Short mmCIF file of C-alpha atoms in Angstrom, two decimals:
data_model
loop_
_atom_site.label_atom_id
_atom_site.label_comp_id
_atom_site.label_asym_id
_atom_site.label_seq_id
_atom_site.Cartn_x
_atom_site.Cartn_y
_atom_site.Cartn_z
CA LEU Y 1 3.88 26.38 -0.78
CA LEU Y 2 7.48 25.32 0.69
CA LYS Y 3 8.17 29.09 1.13
CA GLU Y 4 4.87 29.08 3.40
CA GLY Y 5 6.24 26.19 5.63
CA MET Y 6 3.97 23.55 3.99
CA ASP Y 7 4.82 20.02 3.27
CA ILE Y 8 3.96 18.50 -0.08
CA LEU Y 9 2.23 15.15 -0.87
CA HIS Y 10 2.12 14.70 -4.70
CA ILE Y 11 0.15 11.44 -6.08
CA ALA Y 12 1.17 11.44 -9.85
CA MET Y 13 -0.63 9.64 -12.81
CA SER Y 14 0.60 6.38 -13.34
CA SER Y 15 4.30 5.81 -14.28
CA GLY Y 16 3.02 3.22 -16.86
CA ILE Y 17 1.07 5.74 -19.05
CA SER Y 18 2.81 9.04 -18.32
CA GLY Y 19 6.49 10.66 -17.35
CA THR Y 20 4.52 12.87 -14.77
CA TYR Y 21 5.68 10.66 -11.72
CA ASN Y 22 9.36 10.80 -12.94
CA ASN Y 23 9.11 14.41 -13.48
CA GLY Y 24 7.72 14.95 -10.03
CA ARG Y 25 10.23 13.05 -8.44
CA LEU Y 26 13.22 14.86 -10.10
CA ALA Y 27 11.41 18.10 -9.26
CA ALA Y 28 10.95 16.83 -5.62
CA GLN Y 29 14.71 15.94 -5.51
CA GLU Y 30 15.77 19.40 -6.62
CA LEU Y 31 13.50 21.12 -4.21
CA CYS Y 32 14.41 19.12 -1.27
CA GLU Y 33 17.98 20.29 -1.37
CA LYS Y 34 16.65 23.81 -1.41
CA TYR Y 35 14.19 23.17 1.51
CA PRO Y 36 15.58 20.33 3.57
CA GLU Y 37 13.45 21.17 6.63
CA ARG Y 38 10.30 20.29 4.51
CA LYS Y 39 8.94 17.14 3.44
CA ILE Y 40 8.18 16.26 -0.25
CA THR Y 41 6.75 12.98 -0.90
CA VAL Y 42 5.72 11.77 -4.57
CA ILE Y 43 3.55 8.78 -5.18
CA ASP Y 44 3.23 6.76 -8.23
CA SER Y 45 -0.52 6.17 -8.20
CA LEU Y 46 -0.30 3.36 -10.72
CA MET Y 47 -3.56 4.58 -12.02
CA THR Y 48 -5.14 7.17 -14.12
CA SER Y 49 -7.94 9.64 -14.69
CA THR Y 50 -10.65 9.60 -11.95
CA GLY Y 51 -8.80 6.60 -10.51
CA ASN Y 52 -5.99 8.68 -9.58
CA GLY Y 53 -8.53 11.38 -8.29
CA LEU Y 54 -9.93 8.63 -5.97
CA VAL Y 55 -6.67 8.26 -4.36
CA ILE Y 56 -6.36 11.86 -3.99
CA ILE Y 57 -10.10 12.24 -2.55
CA GLU Y 58 -9.19 9.44 0.24
CA ALA Y 59 -5.79 11.02 1.03
CA ALA Y 60 -7.58 14.28 1.40
CA LYS Y 61 -10.27 12.87 3.64
CA MET Y 62 -7.63 11.67 5.95
CA ARG Y 63 -5.84 14.72 6.02
CA ASP Y 64 -9.16 16.58 6.98
CA GLU Y 65 -9.46 13.76 9.74
CA GLY Y 66 -6.39 14.92 11.39
CA LYS Y 67 -4.13 12.12 10.17
CA SER Y 68 -0.55 13.14 9.84
CA PHE Y 69 1.74 13.62 6.67
CA ASP Y 70 3.44 10.21 7.19
CA GLU Y 71 0.13 8.41 7.82
CA VAL Y 72 -1.66 9.72 4.52
CA SER Y 73 1.70 9.03 2.71
CA GLU Y 74 1.95 5.57 3.92
CA TRP Y 75 -1.67 4.94 3.19
CA GLY Y 76 -1.29 6.01 -0.49
CA GLU Y 77 1.70 3.97 -0.98
CA ASN Y 78 0.08 0.90 0.43
CA ASN Y 79 -3.15 1.19 -1.23
CA ARG Y 80 -2.51 2.78 -4.62
CA ARG Y 81 -3.11 -0.85 -6.20
CA CYS Y 82 -6.45 -1.40 -4.58
CA VAL Y 83 -8.02 1.28 -6.85
CA HIS Y 84 -9.45 -0.56 -9.84
CA ALA Y 85 -10.44 0.74 -13.20
CA ALA Y 86 -12.58 -0.78 -16.14
CA PHE Y 87 -13.13 0.91 -19.31
CA THR Y 88 -15.11 0.15 -22.74
CA THR Y 89 -16.33 1.85 -25.55
CA ASP Y 90 -18.31 1.21 -28.80
CA ASP Y 91 -16.09 3.22 -31.20
CA ILE Y 92 -12.38 1.86 -31.05
CA THR Y 93 -11.17 3.99 -33.91
CA TYR Y 94 -9.32 6.00 -31.51
CA LEU Y 95 -7.72 3.18 -29.52
CA GLN Y 96 -6.74 1.72 -32.85
CA ARG Y 97 -5.07 5.01 -33.85
CA GLY Y 98 -3.02 5.03 -30.44
CA GLY Y 99 -1.81 1.57 -31.12
CA ARG Y 100 -4.04 -0.25 -28.19
CA VAL Y 101 -6.04 -2.15 -30.73
CA SER Y 102 -4.94 -3.85 -34.19
CA LYS Y 103 -6.55 -2.72 -37.56
CA ALA Y 104 -7.74 -6.34 -37.58
CA GLY Y 105 -9.44 -5.83 -34.25
CA LEU Y 106 -11.14 -2.43 -35.62
CA VAL Y 107 -12.64 -4.23 -38.45
CA LEU Y 108 -13.83 -7.16 -36.44
CA SER Y 109 -15.32 -4.84 -33.79
CA LYS Y 110 -17.23 -2.97 -36.50
CA ALA Y 111 -18.60 -6.08 -38.30
CA LEU Y 112 -19.77 -8.19 -35.20
CA PRO Y 113 -19.87 -5.84 -32.97
CA ILE Y 114 -17.29 -6.87 -30.45
CA TYR Y 115 -15.69 -4.39 -28.05
CA PRO Y 116 -12.71 -4.46 -25.79
CA VAL Y 117 -13.09 -4.22 -22.07
CA MET Y 118 -9.77 -2.71 -20.57
CA HIS Y 119 -8.40 -2.22 -17.14
CA VAL Y 120 -5.36 -0.78 -15.47
CA ASN Y 121 -3.10 -3.76 -14.25
CA GLY Y 122 -0.86 -3.82 -11.25
CA ASP Y 123 2.22 -1.96 -13.21
CA GLY Y 124 -0.05 0.85 -13.97
CA GLU Y 125 -0.53 0.07 -17.52
CA LEU Y 126 -3.73 -0.02 -19.69
CA LYS Y 127 -4.67 -3.44 -20.86
CA VAL Y 128 -7.45 -5.15 -22.75
CA PHE Y 129 -8.45 -8.04 -20.52
CA ALA Y 130 -11.62 -9.04 -22.18
CA LYS Y 131 -13.84 -8.82 -25.29
CA ALA Y 132 -17.61 -8.65 -25.47
CA ARG Y 133 -20.30 -8.84 -28.02
CA GLY Y 134 -22.17 -5.49 -27.90
CA THR Y 135 -22.59 -2.90 -25.20
CA GLN Y 136 -24.72 -4.87 -22.83
CA GLY Y 137 -21.99 -7.65 -22.88
CA ALA Y 138 -19.41 -5.16 -22.16
CA TRP Y 139 -21.29 -3.83 -19.38
CA ASN Y 140 -21.92 -7.46 -17.93
CA THR Y 141 -18.19 -8.07 -18.19
CA ILE Y 142 -17.37 -4.87 -16.17
CA VAL Y 143 -20.28 -6.06 -13.63
CA GLN Y 144 -18.23 -9.48 -13.15
CA TYR Y 145 -15.09 -7.69 -12.92
CA VAL Y 146 -16.47 -5.65 -10.05
CA LYS Y 147 -17.54 -8.90 -8.45
CA ASP Y 148 -14.24 -10.61 -8.89
CA ASN Y 149 -12.41 -7.67 -7.41
CA GLY Y 150 -14.52 -5.33 -5.30
CA ILE Y 151 -14.37 -5.37 -1.49
CA ASP Y 152 -17.43 -4.04 0.72
CA VAL Y 153 -19.19 -2.32 -2.40
CA GLU Y 154 -22.35 -1.76 -0.57
CA ASN Y 155 -20.38 0.89 1.49
CA GLN Y 156 -18.80 2.39 -1.44
CA THR Y 157 -19.21 5.16 -3.93
CA VAL Y 158 -18.43 4.21 -7.72
CA TYR Y 159 -16.76 6.72 -9.85
CA VAL Y 160 -18.16 6.72 -13.52
CA SER Y 161 -16.39 8.77 -16.03
CA ASP Y 162 -17.63 9.57 -19.77
CA ALA Y 163 -16.02 11.00 -22.50
CA ALA Y 164 -18.88 13.07 -24.15
CA ASN Y 165 -21.32 10.22 -23.33
CA SER Y 166 -23.18 11.48 -20.16
CA GLU Y 167 -26.08 9.51 -21.15
CA GLY Y 168 -24.27 6.29 -21.30
CA GLY Y 169 -22.64 7.04 -17.96
CA LYS Y 170 -25.74 7.56 -16.01
CA ARG Y 171 -27.27 4.33 -17.40
CA LEU Y 172 -23.92 2.56 -16.39
CA GLY Y 173 -24.01 4.04 -12.95
CA GLU Y 174 -27.62 2.91 -12.47
CA PHE Y 175 -26.92 -0.42 -13.70
CA LEU Y 176 -23.72 -0.95 -11.64
CA VAL Y 177 -25.75 0.10 -8.46
CA LYS Y 178 -28.65 -2.50 -9.37
CA GLU Y 179 -26.11 -5.42 -10.18
CA CYS Y 180 -23.46 -4.87 -7.62
CA GLY Y 181 -24.98 -2.94 -4.80
CA PHE Y 182 -22.98 0.15 -4.80
CA LYS Y 183 -24.15 2.86 -2.11
CA ASP Y 184 -24.08 5.57 -4.84
CA VAL Y 185 -22.33 7.05 -7.94
CA PHE Y 186 -20.08 9.92 -8.48
CA TYR Y 187 -20.21 11.35 -12.07
CA SER Y 188 -17.32 12.88 -13.76
CA LYS Y 189 -16.02 13.77 -17.18
CA ILE Y 190 -12.83 12.28 -18.74
CA GLY Y 191 -10.58 15.08 -19.47
CA THR Y 192 -9.37 16.40 -22.88
CA ILE Y 193 -5.83 14.87 -22.74
CA ILE Y 194 -7.17 11.29 -22.29
CA GLY Y 195 -10.05 11.85 -24.10
CA ALA Y 196 -7.82 12.69 -27.26
CA HIS Y 197 -6.69 9.00 -27.02
CA THR Y 198 -9.94 7.24 -26.36
CA GLY Y 199 -12.29 9.43 -28.22
CA PRO Y 200 -15.66 9.81 -27.62
CA ALA Y 201 -18.21 7.15 -26.17
CA LEU Y 202 -15.79 5.96 -23.76
CA LEU Y 203 -16.81 5.11 -20.37
CA SER Y 204 -14.90 4.04 -17.36
CA ILE Y 205 -15.66 3.09 -13.74
CA PHE Y 206 -13.22 3.10 -10.64
CA PHE Y 207 -13.87 1.41 -7.40
CA LEU Y 208 -11.64 0.09 -4.48
CA GLY Y 209 -10.84 -3.53 -4.21
CA LYS Y 210 -8.49 -6.37 -3.87
CA ALA Y 211 -4.74 -5.32 -4.82
CA ARG Y 212 -3.95 -5.38 -8.24
#
């Protein structure tokens, strides 16, 4: 791309979860020395999965509207913390194996049942911010999170991603439109890499709101 005279804006997965951003930054430094006439910008999205995609989609829209490279880069840098994520699952076995939930938490979840509700914090790290009784309780917690953090949701598309849980994703999307007033829903699948850490049944949502 650089040989063809193109500039590159790379929006990387959160540095709080992956080494992708740092690898991209190092590669950009090396390539800038070889192609000093070109622009290469690497942005740490501080977000993951479809939330990272949301930043990229918005940046692509700006590009297609004729915004300059610098304008799009500045928007990405200034608005990356405005993307919100909320996750939940009714099977936390894989989260426990990955160290995000304790063994005691796994036993408690299966006995009661109590499910974690997670988000991505301002540093781009995946954290449990609430625990809820049952699936409906977890969904109600997500709705409250949207109401506390969303901005202009009636004109927004909410992104819903599932890990081998299409039916649950569709029901959650319809629930969010009804309870929060989102304009519409974009459904997608969680990829194999993140899915290997979360396990099946995970549901996640992404939307724009106040800065994290």
